[in-house]
mmCIF file of C-alpha atoms in Angstrom:
data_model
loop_
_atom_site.group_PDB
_atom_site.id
_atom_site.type_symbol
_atom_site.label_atom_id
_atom_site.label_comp_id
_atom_site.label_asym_id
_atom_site.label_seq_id
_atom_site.Cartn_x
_atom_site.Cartn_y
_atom_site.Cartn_z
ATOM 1 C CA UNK A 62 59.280 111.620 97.942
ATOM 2 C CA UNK A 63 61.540 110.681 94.866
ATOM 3 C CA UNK A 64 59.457 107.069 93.338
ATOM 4 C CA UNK A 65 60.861 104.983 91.169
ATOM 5 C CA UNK A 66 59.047 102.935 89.430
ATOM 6 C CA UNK A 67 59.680 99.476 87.546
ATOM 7 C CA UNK A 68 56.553 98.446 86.067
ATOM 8 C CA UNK A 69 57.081 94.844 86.238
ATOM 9 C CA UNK A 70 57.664 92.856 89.559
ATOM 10 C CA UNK A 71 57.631 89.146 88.292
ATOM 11 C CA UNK A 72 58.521 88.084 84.361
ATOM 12 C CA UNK A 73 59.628 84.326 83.521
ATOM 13 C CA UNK A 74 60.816 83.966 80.179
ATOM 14 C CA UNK A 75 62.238 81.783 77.572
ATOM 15 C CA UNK A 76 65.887 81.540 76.452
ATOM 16 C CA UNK A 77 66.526 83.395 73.558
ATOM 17 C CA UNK A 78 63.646 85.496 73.895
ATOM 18 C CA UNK A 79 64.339 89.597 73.915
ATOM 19 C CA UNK A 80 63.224 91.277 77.234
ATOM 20 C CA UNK A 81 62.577 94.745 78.408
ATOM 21 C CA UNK A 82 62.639 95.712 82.106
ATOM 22 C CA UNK A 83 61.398 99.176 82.258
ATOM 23 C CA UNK A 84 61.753 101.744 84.932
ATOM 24 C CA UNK A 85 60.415 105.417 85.172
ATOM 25 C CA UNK A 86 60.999 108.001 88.036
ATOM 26 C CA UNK A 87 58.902 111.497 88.710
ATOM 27 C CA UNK A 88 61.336 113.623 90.175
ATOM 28 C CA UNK A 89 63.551 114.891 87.506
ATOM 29 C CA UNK A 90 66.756 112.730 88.186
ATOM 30 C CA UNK A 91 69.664 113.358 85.848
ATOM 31 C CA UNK A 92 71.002 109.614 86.605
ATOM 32 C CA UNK A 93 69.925 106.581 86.589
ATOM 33 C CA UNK A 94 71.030 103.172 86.941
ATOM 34 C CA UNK A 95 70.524 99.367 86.508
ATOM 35 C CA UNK A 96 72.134 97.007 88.864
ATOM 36 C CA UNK A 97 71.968 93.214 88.990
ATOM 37 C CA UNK A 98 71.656 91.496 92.453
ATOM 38 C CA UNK A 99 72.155 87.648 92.924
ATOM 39 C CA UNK A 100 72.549 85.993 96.379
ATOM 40 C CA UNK A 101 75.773 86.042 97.719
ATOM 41 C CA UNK A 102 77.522 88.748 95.131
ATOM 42 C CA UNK A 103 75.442 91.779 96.377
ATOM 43 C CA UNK A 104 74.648 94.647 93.754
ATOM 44 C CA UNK A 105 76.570 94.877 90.324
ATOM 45 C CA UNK A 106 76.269 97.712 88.148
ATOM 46 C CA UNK A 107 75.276 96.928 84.648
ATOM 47 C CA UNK A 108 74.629 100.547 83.010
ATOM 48 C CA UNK A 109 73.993 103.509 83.985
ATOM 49 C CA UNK A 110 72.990 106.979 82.488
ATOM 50 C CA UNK A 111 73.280 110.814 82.838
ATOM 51 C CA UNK A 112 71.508 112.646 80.785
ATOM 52 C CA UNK A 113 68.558 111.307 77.825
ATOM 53 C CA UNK A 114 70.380 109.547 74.936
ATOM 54 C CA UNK A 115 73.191 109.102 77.199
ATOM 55 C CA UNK A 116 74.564 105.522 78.667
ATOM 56 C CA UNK A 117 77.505 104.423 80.131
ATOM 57 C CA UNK A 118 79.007 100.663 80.825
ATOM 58 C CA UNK A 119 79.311 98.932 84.388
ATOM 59 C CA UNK A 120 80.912 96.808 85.997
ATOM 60 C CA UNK A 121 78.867 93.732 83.900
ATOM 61 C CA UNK A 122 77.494 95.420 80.483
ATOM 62 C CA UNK A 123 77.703 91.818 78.709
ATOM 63 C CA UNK A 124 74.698 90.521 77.582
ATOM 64 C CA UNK A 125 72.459 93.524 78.234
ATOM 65 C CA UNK A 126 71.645 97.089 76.790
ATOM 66 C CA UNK A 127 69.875 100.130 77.317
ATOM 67 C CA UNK A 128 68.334 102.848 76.424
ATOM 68 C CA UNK A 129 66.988 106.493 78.002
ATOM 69 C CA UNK A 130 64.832 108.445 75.263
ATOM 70 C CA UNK A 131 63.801 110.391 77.856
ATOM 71 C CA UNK A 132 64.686 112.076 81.234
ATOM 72 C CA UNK A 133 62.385 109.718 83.318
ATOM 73 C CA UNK A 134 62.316 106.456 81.563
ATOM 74 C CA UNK A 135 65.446 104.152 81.484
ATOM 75 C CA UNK A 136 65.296 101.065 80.175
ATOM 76 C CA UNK A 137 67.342 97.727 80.417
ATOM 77 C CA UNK A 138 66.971 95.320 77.483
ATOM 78 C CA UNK A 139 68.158 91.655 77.023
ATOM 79 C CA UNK A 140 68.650 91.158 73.636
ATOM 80 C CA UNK A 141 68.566 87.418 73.911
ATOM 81 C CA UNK A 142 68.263 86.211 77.168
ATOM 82 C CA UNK A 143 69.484 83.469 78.951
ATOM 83 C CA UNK A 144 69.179 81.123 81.917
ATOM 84 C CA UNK A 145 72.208 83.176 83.983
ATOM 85 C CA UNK A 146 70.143 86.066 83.399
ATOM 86 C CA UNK A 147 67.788 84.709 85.947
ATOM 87 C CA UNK A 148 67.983 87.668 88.768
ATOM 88 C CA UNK A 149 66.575 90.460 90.648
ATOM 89 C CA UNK A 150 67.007 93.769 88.637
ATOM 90 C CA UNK A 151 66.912 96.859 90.473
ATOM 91 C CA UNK A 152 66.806 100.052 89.195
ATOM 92 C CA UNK A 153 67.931 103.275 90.596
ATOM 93 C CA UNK A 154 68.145 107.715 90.684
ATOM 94 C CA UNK A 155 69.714 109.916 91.575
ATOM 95 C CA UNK A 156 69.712 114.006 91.090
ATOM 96 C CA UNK A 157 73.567 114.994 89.492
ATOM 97 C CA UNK A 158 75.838 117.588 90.767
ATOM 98 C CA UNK A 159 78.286 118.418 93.189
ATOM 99 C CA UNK A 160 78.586 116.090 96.425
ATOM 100 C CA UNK A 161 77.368 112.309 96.930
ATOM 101 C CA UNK A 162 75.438 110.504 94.575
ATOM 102 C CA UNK A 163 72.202 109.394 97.112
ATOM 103 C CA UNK A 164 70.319 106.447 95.504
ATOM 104 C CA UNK A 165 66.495 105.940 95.255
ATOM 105 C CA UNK A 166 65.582 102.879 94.088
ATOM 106 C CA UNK A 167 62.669 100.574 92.343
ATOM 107 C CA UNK A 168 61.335 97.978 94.077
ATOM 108 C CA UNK A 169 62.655 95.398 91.713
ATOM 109 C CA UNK A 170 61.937 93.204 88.507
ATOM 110 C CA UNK A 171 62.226 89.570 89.433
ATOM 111 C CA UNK A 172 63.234 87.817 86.197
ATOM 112 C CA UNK A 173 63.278 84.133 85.383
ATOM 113 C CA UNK A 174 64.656 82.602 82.244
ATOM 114 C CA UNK A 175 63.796 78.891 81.351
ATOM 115 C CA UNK B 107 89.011 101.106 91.799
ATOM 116 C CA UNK B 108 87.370 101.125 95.126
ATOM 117 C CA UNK B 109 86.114 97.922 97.044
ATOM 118 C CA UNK B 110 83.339 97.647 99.607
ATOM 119 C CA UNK B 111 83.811 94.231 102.188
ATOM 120 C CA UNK B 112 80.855 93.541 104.260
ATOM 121 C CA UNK B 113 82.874 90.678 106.891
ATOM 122 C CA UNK B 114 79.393 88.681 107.897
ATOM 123 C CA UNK B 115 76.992 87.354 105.530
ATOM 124 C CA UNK B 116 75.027 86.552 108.189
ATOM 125 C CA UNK B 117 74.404 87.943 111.733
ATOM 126 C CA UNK B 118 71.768 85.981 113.951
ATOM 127 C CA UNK B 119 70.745 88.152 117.190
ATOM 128 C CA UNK B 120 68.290 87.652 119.771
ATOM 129 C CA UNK B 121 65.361 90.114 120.194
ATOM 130 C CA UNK B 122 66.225 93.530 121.882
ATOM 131 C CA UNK B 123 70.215 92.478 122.121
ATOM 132 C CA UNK B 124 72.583 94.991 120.539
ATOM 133 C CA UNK B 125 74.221 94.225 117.445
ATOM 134 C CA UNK B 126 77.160 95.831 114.840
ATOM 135 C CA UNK B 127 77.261 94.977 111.412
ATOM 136 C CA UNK B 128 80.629 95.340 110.032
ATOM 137 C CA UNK B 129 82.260 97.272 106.305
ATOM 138 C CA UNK B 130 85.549 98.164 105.747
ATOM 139 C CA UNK B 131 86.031 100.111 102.070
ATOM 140 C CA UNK B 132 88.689 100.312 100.362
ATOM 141 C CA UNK B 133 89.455 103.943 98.128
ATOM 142 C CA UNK B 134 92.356 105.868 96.015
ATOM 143 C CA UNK B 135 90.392 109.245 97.081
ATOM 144 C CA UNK B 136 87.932 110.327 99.845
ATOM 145 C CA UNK B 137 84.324 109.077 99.809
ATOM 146 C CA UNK B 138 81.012 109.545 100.854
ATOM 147 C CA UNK B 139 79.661 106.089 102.545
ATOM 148 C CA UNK B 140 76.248 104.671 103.017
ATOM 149 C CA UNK B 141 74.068 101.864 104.276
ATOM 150 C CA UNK B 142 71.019 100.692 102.945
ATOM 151 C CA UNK B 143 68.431 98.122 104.023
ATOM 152 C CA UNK B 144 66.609 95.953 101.613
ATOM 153 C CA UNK B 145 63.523 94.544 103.090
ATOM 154 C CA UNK B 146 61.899 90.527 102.123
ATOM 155 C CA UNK B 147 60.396 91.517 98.091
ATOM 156 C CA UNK B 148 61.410 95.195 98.302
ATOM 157 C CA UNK B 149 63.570 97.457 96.969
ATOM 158 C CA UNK B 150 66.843 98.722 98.841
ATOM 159 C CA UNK B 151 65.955 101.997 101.528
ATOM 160 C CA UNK B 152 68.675 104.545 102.574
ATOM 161 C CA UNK B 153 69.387 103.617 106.111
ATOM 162 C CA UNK B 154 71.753 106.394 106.853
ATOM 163 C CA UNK B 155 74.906 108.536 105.532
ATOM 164 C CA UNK B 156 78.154 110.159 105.792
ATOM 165 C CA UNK B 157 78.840 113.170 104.004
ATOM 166 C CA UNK B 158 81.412 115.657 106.000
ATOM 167 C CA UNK B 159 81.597 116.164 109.724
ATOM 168 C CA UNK B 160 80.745 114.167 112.284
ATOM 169 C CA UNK B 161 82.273 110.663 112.138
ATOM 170 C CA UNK B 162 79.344 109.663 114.106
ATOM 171 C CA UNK B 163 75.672 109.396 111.861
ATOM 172 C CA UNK B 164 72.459 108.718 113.238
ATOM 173 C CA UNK B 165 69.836 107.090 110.810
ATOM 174 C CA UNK B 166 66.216 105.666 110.552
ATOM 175 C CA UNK B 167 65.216 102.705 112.929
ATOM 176 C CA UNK B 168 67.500 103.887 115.208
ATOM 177 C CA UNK B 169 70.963 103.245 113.249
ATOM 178 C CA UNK B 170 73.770 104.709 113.615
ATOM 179 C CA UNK B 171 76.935 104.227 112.042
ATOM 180 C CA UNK B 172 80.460 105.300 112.575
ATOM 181 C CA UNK B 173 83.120 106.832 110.214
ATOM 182 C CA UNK B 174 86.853 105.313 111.057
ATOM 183 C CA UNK B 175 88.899 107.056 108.327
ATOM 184 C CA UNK B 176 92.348 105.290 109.567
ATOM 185 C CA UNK B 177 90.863 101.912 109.873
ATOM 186 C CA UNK B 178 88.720 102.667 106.604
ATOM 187 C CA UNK B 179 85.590 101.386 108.240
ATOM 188 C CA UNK B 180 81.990 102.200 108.712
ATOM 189 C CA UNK B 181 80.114 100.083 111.108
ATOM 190 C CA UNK B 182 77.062 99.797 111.694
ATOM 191 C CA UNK B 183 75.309 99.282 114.769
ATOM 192 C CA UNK B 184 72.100 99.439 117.032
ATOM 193 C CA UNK B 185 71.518 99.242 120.765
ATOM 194 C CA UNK B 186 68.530 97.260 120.838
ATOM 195 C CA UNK B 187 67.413 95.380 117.929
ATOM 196 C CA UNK B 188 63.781 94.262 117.072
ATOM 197 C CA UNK B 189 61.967 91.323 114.704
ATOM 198 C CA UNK B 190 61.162 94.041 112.383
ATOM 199 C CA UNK B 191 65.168 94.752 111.724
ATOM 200 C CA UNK B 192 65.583 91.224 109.812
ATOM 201 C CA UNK B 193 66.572 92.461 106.423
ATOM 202 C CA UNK B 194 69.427 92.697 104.393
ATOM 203 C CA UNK B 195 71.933 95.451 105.478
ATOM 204 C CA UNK B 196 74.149 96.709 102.205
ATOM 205 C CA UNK B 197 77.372 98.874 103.138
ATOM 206 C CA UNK B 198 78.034 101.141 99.890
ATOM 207 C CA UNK B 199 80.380 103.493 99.098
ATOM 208 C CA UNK B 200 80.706 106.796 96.934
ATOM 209 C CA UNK B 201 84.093 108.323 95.673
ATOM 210 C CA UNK B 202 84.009 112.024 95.710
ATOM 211 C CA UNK B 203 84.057 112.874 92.089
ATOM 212 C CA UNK B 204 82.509 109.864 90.841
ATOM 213 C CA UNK B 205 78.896 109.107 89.651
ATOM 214 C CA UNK B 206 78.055 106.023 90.593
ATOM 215 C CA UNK B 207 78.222 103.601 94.197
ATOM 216 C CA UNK B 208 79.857 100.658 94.830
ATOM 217 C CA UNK B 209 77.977 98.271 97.321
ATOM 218 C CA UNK B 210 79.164 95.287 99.537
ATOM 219 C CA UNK B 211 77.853 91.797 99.603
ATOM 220 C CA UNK B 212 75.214 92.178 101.977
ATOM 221 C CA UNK B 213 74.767 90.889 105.797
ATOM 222 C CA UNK B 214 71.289 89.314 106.271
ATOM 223 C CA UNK B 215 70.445 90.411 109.692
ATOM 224 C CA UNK B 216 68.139 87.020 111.389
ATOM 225 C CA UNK B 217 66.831 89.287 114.564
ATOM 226 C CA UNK B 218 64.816 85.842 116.406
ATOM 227 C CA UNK B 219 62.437 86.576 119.942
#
């Protein structure tokens, strides 16, 4: 079975401080993806990537970025963050090619900012 | 741009009654569709999807969902329900040629004895 993995489950922080949510997956996946999800307004795509060094905007880029130095690691970085950045990030794989795109995802970063 | 409308936020059922959870999508080219359940303080689980063929899918749990390409839906639904299928049900769906999903609201599904 694909894992995904996002090595922190529960992070309050500070407003203005910079933050690093960090996921990793073992099964080679060519994409992978960061979506936001807040009661109420489901899951929003902030960035996603296919291929190392590669990263492409989402649906709400603003206030984040990211970065994929290597095939299995993609991570999502608030640069300063702020109190409606307070969410549940979930990251997410998937192997590239022809026919649907079949997420596997994280179990979730719980973020708080104060 | 495609849109995913999940019509119930909520969907409170009785133990071992049937129950449908509702999507209708909306798409300028043909898609692949999914649902996927999101468990209390868990990730989100493929529940089941449609590819090609049969309009009719069969998932985990005993789900099963059907494909409605004139009335651009893709219910969901189960016979029987139990107090283990309260979770959060998220309809999502995948143009063909496109990398990445679109998802629905959610429907929190409140399954009480």
């Amino acid at each position: 079975d694909v894992k995904v993995t996002q090595s922190s489950r529960y992070l309050v922080k500070r407003t203005g401080e910079k933050v690093f949510l960090e996921c990793v997956q073992d099964m080679d996946h060519e994409n992978m993806f960061w979506y936001r999800q807040d009661p109420g307004l489901g899951l929003r795509l902030i960035y996603f990537s296919y291929d190392v060094k590669m990263k492409e905007k989402g649906d709400i880029p603003e206030g984040y970025s990211v970065s994929r130095e290597k095939k299995e690691r993609f991570s999502l970085i608030l640069e300063s963050a702020s109190t409606n950045q307070t969410s549940m990030y979930l990251c997410a794989s998937s192997l590239r090619g022809a026919g649907a795109n079949v997420l596997t995802f994280g179990a979730g970063s719980r973020l708080t900012v104060l | 741009a495609q849109s995913v409308t999940q019509l119930d936020s909520q969907v409170p059922v009785f133990e071992e009654a049937p129950v449908e959870l509702r999507c209708n999508y909306s798409s300028s080219v043909s898609v692949y569709l999914f649902w996927y359940v999101q468990y209390p303080n868990q990730g989100l689980q493929l529940l089941l999807k449609y590819l090609s063929g049969s309009t009719l899918v069969k998932g985990i749990n005993g789900f099963e969902a059907e494909f409605n390409k004139s009335q651009t839906s893709f219910h969901l639904r189960k016979p029987s329900v139990h107090i283990s299928d309260t979770a959060e049900y998220f309809c999502a769906v995948n143009p063909m040629g496109y990398s990445t999903l679109t998802f629905g609201k959610g429907t929190m599904l409140l399954v009480s004895p």
